Amino acid sequence: MIPTDEDLAQAHARLRTRVRHTPVLHIDGRDVGSHGTLTLKLEQLQHTGSFKARGALNAVLTMPTAAASVTAASGGNHGAAVAWAARQAGVHATIFVPSFSPQVKQDAIRRYGADLHLVDGFYADALEASRRYAADREAIHVDAYDQAATVAGQSTIGVELAEQIPPGEVVIVSCGGGGLFAGVCLALRGRNTVIAAEPETAPSLASAIAAGRPVDIDVDRTGVAVDSLGARRAGAIATAVALDQRSAVLLAPDRAIRQAQQQLWDNLRIAVEPGGATALAAALHHARDLAGHRITVLISGANS
């Protein structure tokens, strides 16, 4: 279910003093191989090193008070965020991740006190294991992107951006299952155009828009950003929002993602993971299509 305006307002009030109000950085486009100026929203400075802390905490804080434990499936960042949020709320977390999830993300999940289970396969396989665990143990499953409370939590980024950038500026955000994209879209609806950025190796939202509904895709496991942006199927919420707002999706090849990641470090000393650089990679790779627009890029995570 798509979160309502009231859901978004309540999430902002709930999280305002619990998450970091991340800054924006206005840069010379030449620093990243582009022209003009760009604005970067530095969400890699958020708790747990990614935007995921917002959605996870909102979901945990709105779950039934009788719940004794939570569970989640993740490529890594959502798992760390749920583990952190559960620790804030004083409940136990059990996290399921694909076995190829980066070690740094596995270590973060354990560091926040959660039990970690490695699952052979992709995110979808970890999701199935998490849902099974929730049913067997009466735990609350915290979805990474297709749950109203999670999306409402991510929308708080858009609320902040409305105070940081002018109306009309184009906002580009990375997209895996689409929770971040949907939340920012809903928060900035009618004010700023929001474009999704996906790796070419996992175009789940682009495929959903083309089909008019979420569809399963083949994810190239060798893709540099698939640990965080490798959803086999876009969320129903993100798909509905994208179709309603006639949203565009920009695809970024691995080479462009690596280049954007390297330029952020070489020229700005901003360290990000490949998924965190994908929105910038898409903006640079499609610079000709975006000519004439003022651009804000969301840097979504730095756990690599």
PDB file of C-alpha atoms in Angstrom, residues 73-75 94-102 106 115-123 125-127 129-130:
ATOM      1  CA  ALA A  73      16.242  -9.810   4.082  1.00  0.00           C
ATOM      2  CA  SER A  74      18.935  -7.627   2.633  1.00  0.00           C
ATOM      3  CA  GLY A  75      21.854  -7.241   0.302  1.00  0.00           C
ATOM      4  CA  THR A  94      17.572 -11.784  12.670  1.00  0.00           C
ATOM      5  CA  ILE A  95      18.879 -10.878   9.222  1.00  0.00           C
ATOM      6  CA  PHE A  96      19.115 -12.994   6.055  1.00  0.00           C
ATOM      7  CA  VAL A  97      21.531 -11.969   3.286  1.00  0.00           C
ATOM      8  CA  PRO A  98      22.766 -13.575   0.048  1.00  0.00           C
ATOM      9  CA  SER A  99      26.044 -15.386   0.579  1.00  0.00           C
ATOM     10  CA  PHE A 100      27.827 -12.983  -1.808  1.00  0.00           C
ATOM     11  CA  SER A 101      26.941  -9.967   0.350  1.00  0.00           C
ATOM     12  CA  PRO A 102      30.149  -7.978   1.035  1.00  0.00           C
ATOM     13  CA  GLN A 106      27.964  -8.745   7.146  1.00  0.00           C
ATOM     14  CA  ASP A 115      21.868 -12.823  14.206  1.00  0.00           C
ATOM     15  CA  LEU A 116      23.055 -13.219  10.609  1.00  0.00           C
ATOM     16  CA  HIS A 117      22.125 -16.036   8.212  1.00  0.00           C
ATOM     17  CA  LEU A 118      23.779 -16.438   4.794  1.00  0.00           C
ATOM     18  CA  VAL A 119      21.533 -17.738   2.003  1.00  0.00           C
ATOM     19  CA  ASP A 120      22.682 -19.197  -1.316  1.00  0.00           C
ATOM     20  CA  GLY A 121      21.288 -17.263  -4.275  1.00  0.00           C
ATOM     21  CA  PHE A 122      20.017 -13.712  -4.634  1.00  0.00           C
ATOM     22  CA  TYR A 123      18.034 -11.231  -2.571  1.00  0.00           C
ATOM     23  CA  ASP A 125      16.075 -16.185  -1.859  1.00  0.00           C
ATOM     24  CA  ALA A 126      17.040 -14.307   1.307  1.00  0.00           C
ATOM     25  CA  LEU A 127      13.595 -12.694   1.297  1.00  0.00           C
ATOM     26  CA  ALA A 129      14.001 -17.299   4.071  1.00  0.00           C
ATOM     27  CA  SER A 130      13.192 -14.184   6.108  1.00  0.00           C
TER      28      SER A 130
END
